[in-house]
């Protein structure tokens, strides 16, 4: 199926509508100045990315401190157990 308009066999090739007068050149309208709107707090994707980066840094800090605390606690338990074994051996 073709959507191209085919010429009619009885057409003379001239446009069927009368020729209109040429249009006047386009002249841009003068724009009225816009009233200044108050600038409120702006939230953008940059703020969201910064917040996510801050939360990620906080998470890394908490996990790191937790691992450090667990290492110190494990060392303390090992030393305590070693001291108990030494007491039994003596």
mmCIF file of C-alpha atoms in Angstrom:
data_model
loop_
_atom_site.group_PDB
_atom_site.id
_atom_site.type_symbol
_atom_site.label_atom_id
_atom_site.label_comp_id
_atom_site.label_asym_id
_atom_site.label_seq_id
_atom_site.Cartn_x
_atom_site.Cartn_y
_atom_site.Cartn_z
ATOM 1 C CA UNK A 1 0.000 0.000 0.000
ATOM 2 C CA UNK A 2 1.451 3.313 -1.004
ATOM 3 C CA UNK A 3 0.741 6.576 0.746
ATOM 4 C CA UNK A 4 2.335 8.647 -2.004
ATOM 5 C CA UNK A 5 -0.207 10.809 -3.725
ATOM 6 C CA UNK A 6 -0.308 9.991 -7.393
ATOM 7 C CA UNK A 7 -1.167 12.581 -10.008
ATOM 8 C CA UNK A 8 -4.581 12.292 -11.599
ATOM 9 C CA UNK A 9 -4.598 11.396 -15.290
ATOM 10 C CA UNK A 10 -6.787 14.404 -16.187
ATOM 11 C CA UNK A 11 -4.587 16.919 -14.326
ATOM 12 C CA UNK A 12 -2.937 19.649 -16.361
ATOM 13 C CA UNK A 13 -0.005 19.815 -13.961
ATOM 14 C CA UNK A 14 -0.979 23.276 -12.739
ATOM 15 C CA UNK A 15 -1.987 23.841 -9.117
ATOM 16 C CA UNK A 16 -5.741 23.631 -8.630
ATOM 17 C CA UNK A 17 -5.811 26.354 -5.951
ATOM 18 C CA UNK A 18 -5.426 29.992 -6.979
ATOM 19 C CA UNK A 19 -1.998 31.496 -6.347
ATOM 20 C CA UNK A 20 -2.006 33.596 -3.186
ATOM 21 C CA UNK A 21 -0.186 36.878 -2.710
ATOM 22 C CA UNK A 22 3.325 36.648 -1.195
ATOM 23 C CA UNK A 23 3.449 36.991 2.559
ATOM 24 C CA UNK A 24 4.962 39.935 4.355
ATOM 25 C CA UNK A 25 8.368 39.243 5.927
ATOM 26 C CA UNK A 26 8.229 37.942 9.479
ATOM 27 C CA UNK A 27 9.056 40.508 12.151
ATOM 28 C CA UNK A 28 9.736 39.224 15.672
ATOM 29 C CA UNK A 29 7.577 40.658 18.421
ATOM 30 C CA UNK A 30 9.150 42.498 21.289
ATOM 31 C CA UNK A 31 9.105 40.380 24.406
ATOM 32 C CA UNK A 32 7.771 41.810 27.619
ATOM 33 C CA UNK A 33 10.233 41.437 30.510
ATOM 34 C CA UNK A 34 9.388 38.569 32.803
ATOM 35 C CA UNK A 35 8.800 39.284 36.461
ATOM 36 C CA UNK A 36 11.666 38.019 38.586
ATOM 37 C CA UNK A 37 10.628 34.989 40.526
ATOM 38 C CA UNK A 38 12.032 34.369 43.970
ATOM 39 C CA UNK A 39 14.782 31.808 44.098
ATOM 40 C CA UNK A 40 14.071 29.145 46.640
ATOM 41 C CA UNK A 41 16.132 26.175 47.647
ATOM 42 C CA UNK A 42 17.100 24.233 44.550
ATOM 43 C CA UNK A 43 17.417 20.504 44.641
ATOM 44 C CA UNK A 44 19.192 18.950 41.741
ATOM 45 C CA UNK A 45 20.838 15.698 40.828
ATOM 46 C CA UNK A 46 24.163 17.120 42.000
ATOM 47 C CA UNK A 47 22.790 17.465 45.521
ATOM 48 C CA UNK A 48 21.511 13.900 45.430
ATOM 49 C CA UNK A 49 24.872 12.592 44.231
ATOM 50 C CA UNK A 50 26.665 14.530 46.958
ATOM 51 C CA UNK A 51 24.313 13.128 49.596
ATOM 52 C CA UNK A 52 24.835 9.581 48.331
ATOM 53 C CA UNK A 53 28.598 10.086 48.347
ATOM 54 C CA UNK A 54 28.402 11.303 51.948
ATOM 55 C CA UNK A 55 26.306 8.308 52.976
ATOM 56 C CA UNK A 56 28.730 5.974 51.226
ATOM 57 C CA UNK A 57 31.690 7.527 53.034
ATOM 58 C CA UNK A 58 29.844 7.195 56.337
ATOM 59 C CA UNK A 59 29.114 3.535 55.612
ATOM 60 C CA UNK A 60 32.776 2.853 54.797
ATOM 61 C CA UNK A 61 33.803 4.582 58.023
ATOM 62 C CA UNK A 62 31.342 2.576 60.147
ATOM 63 C CA UNK A 63 32.357 -0.734 58.556
ATOM 64 C CA UNK A 64 36.030 0.099 58.984
ATOM 65 C CA UNK A 65 35.627 1.048 62.635
ATOM 66 C CA UNK A 66 33.576 -2.082 63.248
ATOM 67 C CA UNK A 67 36.308 -4.245 61.735
ATOM 68 C CA UNK A 68 38.942 -2.480 63.821
ATOM 69 C CA UNK A 69 36.906 -2.993 66.988
ATOM 70 C CA UNK A 70 36.406 -6.678 66.183
ATOM 71 C CA UNK A 71 40.151 -7.116 65.610
ATOM 72 C CA UNK A 72 40.965 -5.465 68.950
ATOM 73 C CA UNK A 73 38.318 -7.534 70.758
ATOM 74 C CA UNK A 74 39.586 -10.778 69.178
ATOM 75 C CA UNK A 75 43.166 -9.883 70.169
ATOM 76 C CA UNK A 76 42.044 -9.142 73.712
ATOM 77 C CA UNK A 77 40.204 -12.479 73.946
ATOM 78 C CA UNK A 78 43.224 -14.334 72.586
ATOM 79 C CA UNK A 79 45.545 -12.684 75.095
ATOM 80 C CA UNK A 80 43.095 -13.442 77.903
ATOM 81 C CA UNK A 81 42.838 -17.077 76.849
ATOM 82 C CA UNK A 82 46.620 -17.328 76.518
ATOM 83 C CA UNK A 83 47.041 -15.892 80.026
ATOM 84 C CA UNK A 84 44.582 -18.485 81.360
ATOM 85 C CA UNK A 85 46.454 -21.330 79.664
ATOM 86 C CA UNK A 86 49.742 -20.075 81.087
ATOM 87 C CA UNK A 87 48.214 -19.988 84.571
ATOM 88 C CA UNK A 88 47.088 -23.602 84.201
ATOM 89 C CA UNK A 89 50.471 -24.693 82.880
ATOM 90 C CA UNK A 90 52.367 -23.129 85.773
#
